[in-house]
Amino acid sequence: MDITLEQPVRARLITGEDQELPVSATLRYASAEPFAVSLDFPAEVSLAGERVTWTFARALLEEGLRGPAGSGDVHIWPCGRSRTVVEFHSPLGMALLQFDSPALDRFLLRSYAVVAAGEEDVAAAVDEGLQALLGNV
C-alpha cells in the first residue's frame, strides 16, 4: 500500500532587497518514491503564475538540516539553530527561502516512520527511473 504524507509549512522568501516575504508551501513524501521529497508552492508565489513543485533527495534534506549540502539546482544549509535555508536554481532564476528547522525535522521523522532509512526498495526505484527516462523504448 502506498502512503503519502503532506505537511503544510511556512517559509520566508528572501528577496534581492533583503526583505522577507511570507510564503506557504506543502512538504510531501510518498512511499512510492522513497528516496524523494517534494516541496509544492501555490501558483500565487510563482513567477509564471502556476503551481511549482521541486523534488529532491530525502537524504539531501536530512544532510542540509545538519550542515551545507547540495549541488546543482537545490542547496540546503542551517541558518542558526532554528532556521534552514533552501536555495532553488532554475533557468528563470534563483529563489532563497528560510524554513523553521523544527518543521522540517518533524516532516523528515514522519517520512522515516513510513519508510525507514536504508529500507527503501532500490530495485523498484531503479525500474521506475528507467521507465521515466526511456519510456516505451
GROMACS .gro file of C-alpha atoms in nm:
model
  137
    1MET     CA    1   0.000   0.000   0.000
    2ASP     CA    2   0.136   0.341  -0.098
    3ILE     CA    3   0.134   0.609   0.171
    4THR     CA    4   0.166   0.981   0.106
    5LEU     CA    5   0.245   1.235   0.377
    6GLU     CA    6   0.171   1.603   0.336
    7GLN     CA    7   0.264   1.877   0.578
    8PRO     CA    8   0.187   2.246   0.529
    9VAL     CA    9   0.488   2.462   0.607
   10ARG     CA   10   0.554   2.834   0.625
   11ALA     CA   11   0.860   2.985   0.463
   12ARG     CA   12   1.010   3.326   0.415
   13LEU     CA   13   1.120   3.421   0.066
   14ILE     CA   14   1.435   3.634   0.085
   15THR     CA   15   1.427   3.899  -0.188
   16GLY     CA   16   1.715   4.079  -0.358
   17GLU     CA   17   1.635   4.377  -0.135
   18ASP     CA   18   1.686   4.161   0.180
   19GLN     CA   19   1.313   4.161   0.255
   20GLU     CA   20   1.138   3.853   0.390
   21LEU     CA   21   0.803   3.772   0.230
   22PRO     CA   22   0.582   3.501   0.385
   23VAL     CA   23   0.517   3.201   0.160
   24SER     CA   24   0.304   2.896   0.217
   25ALA     CA   25   0.415   2.559   0.086
   26THR     CA   26   0.347   2.189   0.132
   27LEU     CA   27   0.607   1.923   0.203
   28ARG     CA   28   0.520   1.587   0.050
   29TYR     CA   29   0.663   1.237   0.084
   30ALA     CA   30   0.530   0.928  -0.094
   31SER     CA   31   0.632   0.573  -0.014
   32ALA     CA   32   0.607   0.503  -0.389
   33GLU     CA   33   0.908   0.735  -0.435
   34PRO     CA   34   1.102   0.655  -0.117
   35PHE     CA   35   1.420   0.847  -0.198
   36ALA     CA   36   1.247   1.178  -0.276
   37VAL     CA   37   1.065   1.460  -0.102
   38SER     CA   38   0.869   1.731  -0.277
   39LEU     CA   39   0.801   2.091  -0.191
   40ASP     CA   40   0.486   2.231  -0.354
   41PHE     CA   41   0.433   2.605  -0.391
   42PRO     CA   42   0.097   2.760  -0.485
   43ALA     CA   43   0.054   2.950  -0.812
   44GLU     CA   44   0.042   3.291  -0.642
   45VAL     CA   45   0.408   3.269  -0.538
   46SER     CA   46   0.542   3.159  -0.876
   47LEU     CA   47   0.680   3.392  -1.143
   48ALA     CA   48   0.485   3.201  -1.408
   49GLY     CA   49   0.161   3.208  -1.207
   50GLU     CA   50   0.145   2.829  -1.199
   51ARG     CA   51   0.184   2.580  -0.915
   52VAL     CA   52   0.550   2.480  -0.876
   53THR     CA   53   0.686   2.156  -0.735
   54TRP     CA   54   1.051   2.094  -0.650
   55THR     CA   55   1.151   1.732  -0.591
   56PHE     CA   56   1.486   1.639  -0.441
   57ALA     CA   57   1.652   1.365  -0.237
   58ARG     CA   58   1.523   1.297   0.113
   59ALA     CA   59   1.887   1.243   0.212
   60LEU     CA   60   1.966   1.597   0.090
   61LEU     CA   61   1.704   1.739   0.325
   62GLU     CA   62   1.847   1.543   0.616
   63GLU     CA   63   2.206   1.643   0.536
   64GLY     CA   64   2.108   2.008   0.483
   65LEU     CA   65   1.948   2.027   0.828
   66ARG     CA   66   2.288   1.943   0.981
   67GLY     CA   67   2.528   2.129   0.751
   68PRO     CA   68   2.568   2.272   0.399
   69ALA     CA   69   2.451   2.024   0.136
   70GLY     CA   70   2.357   2.006  -0.226
   71SER     CA   71   2.485   2.071  -0.572
   72GLY     CA   72   2.313   2.166  -0.892
   73ASP     CA   73   1.959   2.301  -0.857
   74VAL     CA   74   1.898   2.257  -0.482
   75HIS     CA   75   2.119   2.364  -0.190
   76ILE     CA   76   2.023   2.339   0.178
   77TRP     CA   77   2.201   2.462   0.489
   78PRO     CA   78   2.126   2.551   0.851
   79CYS     CA   79   2.097   2.919   0.938
   80GLY     CA   80   2.145   2.948   1.311
   81ARG     CA   81   1.982   2.700   1.544
   82SER     CA   82   1.622   2.731   1.436
   83ARG     CA   83   1.616   2.804   1.064
   84THR     CA   84   1.715   2.624   0.748
   85VAL     CA   85   1.777   2.786   0.410
   86VAL     CA   86   1.674   2.618   0.086
   87GLU     CA   87   1.807   2.764  -0.238
   88PHE     CA   88   1.649   2.665  -0.570
   89HIS     CA   89   1.806   2.736  -0.911
   90SER     CA   90   1.614   2.724  -1.238
   91PRO     CA   91   1.657   2.872  -1.586
   92LEU     CA   92   1.424   3.154  -1.470
   93GLY     CA   93   1.643   3.249  -1.176
   94MET     CA   94   1.708   3.165  -0.813
   95ALA     CA   95   1.485   3.155  -0.505
   96LEU     CA   96   1.615   3.167  -0.148
   97LEU     CA   97   1.375   3.054   0.126
   98GLN     CA   98   1.405   3.016   0.502
   99PHE     CA   99   1.211   2.749   0.689
  100ASP     CA  100   1.175   2.676   1.059
  101SER     CA  101   1.407   2.380   1.116
  102PRO     CA  102   1.177   2.202   1.366
  103ALA     CA  103   0.903   2.181   1.100
  104LEU     CA  104   1.146   2.022   0.852
  105ASP     CA  105   1.275   1.784   1.122
  106ARG     CA  106   0.919   1.675   1.209
  107PHE     CA  107   0.843   1.607   0.845
  108LEU     CA  108   1.163   1.408   0.799
  109LEU     CA  109   1.089   1.196   1.109
  110ARG     CA  110   0.737   1.129   0.981
  111SER     CA  111   0.879   1.018   0.645
  112TYR     CA  112   1.116   0.774   0.819
  113ALA     CA  113   0.819   0.629   1.007
  114VAL     CA  114   0.671   0.543   0.665
  115VAL     CA  115   0.993   0.412   0.504
  116ALA     CA  116   1.297   0.385   0.730
  117ALA     CA  117   1.637   0.499   0.605
  118GLY     CA  118   1.807   0.206   0.436
  119GLU     CA  119   1.476   0.024   0.383
  120GLU     CA  120   1.394   0.189   0.051
  121ASP     CA  121   1.324  -0.052  -0.234
  122VAL     CA  122   1.619   0.027  -0.460
  123ALA     CA  123   1.517  -0.213  -0.739
  124ALA     CA  124   1.171  -0.059  -0.773
  125ALA     CA  125   1.319   0.293  -0.773
  126VAL     CA  126   1.566   0.199  -1.048
  127ASP     CA  127   1.290   0.039  -1.256
  128GLU     CA  128   1.070   0.348  -1.221
  129GLY     CA  129   1.360   0.580  -1.305
  130LEU     CA  130   1.447   0.381  -1.616
  131GLN     CA  131   1.084   0.375  -1.724
  132ALA     CA  132   1.060   0.753  -1.682
  133LEU     CA  133   1.387   0.807  -1.867
  134LEU     CA  134   1.339   0.563  -2.151
  135GLY     CA  135   0.960   0.547  -2.177
  136ASN     CA  136   0.844   0.271  -2.407
  137VAL     CA  137   1.174   0.233  -2.594
   0.00000   0.00000   0.00000
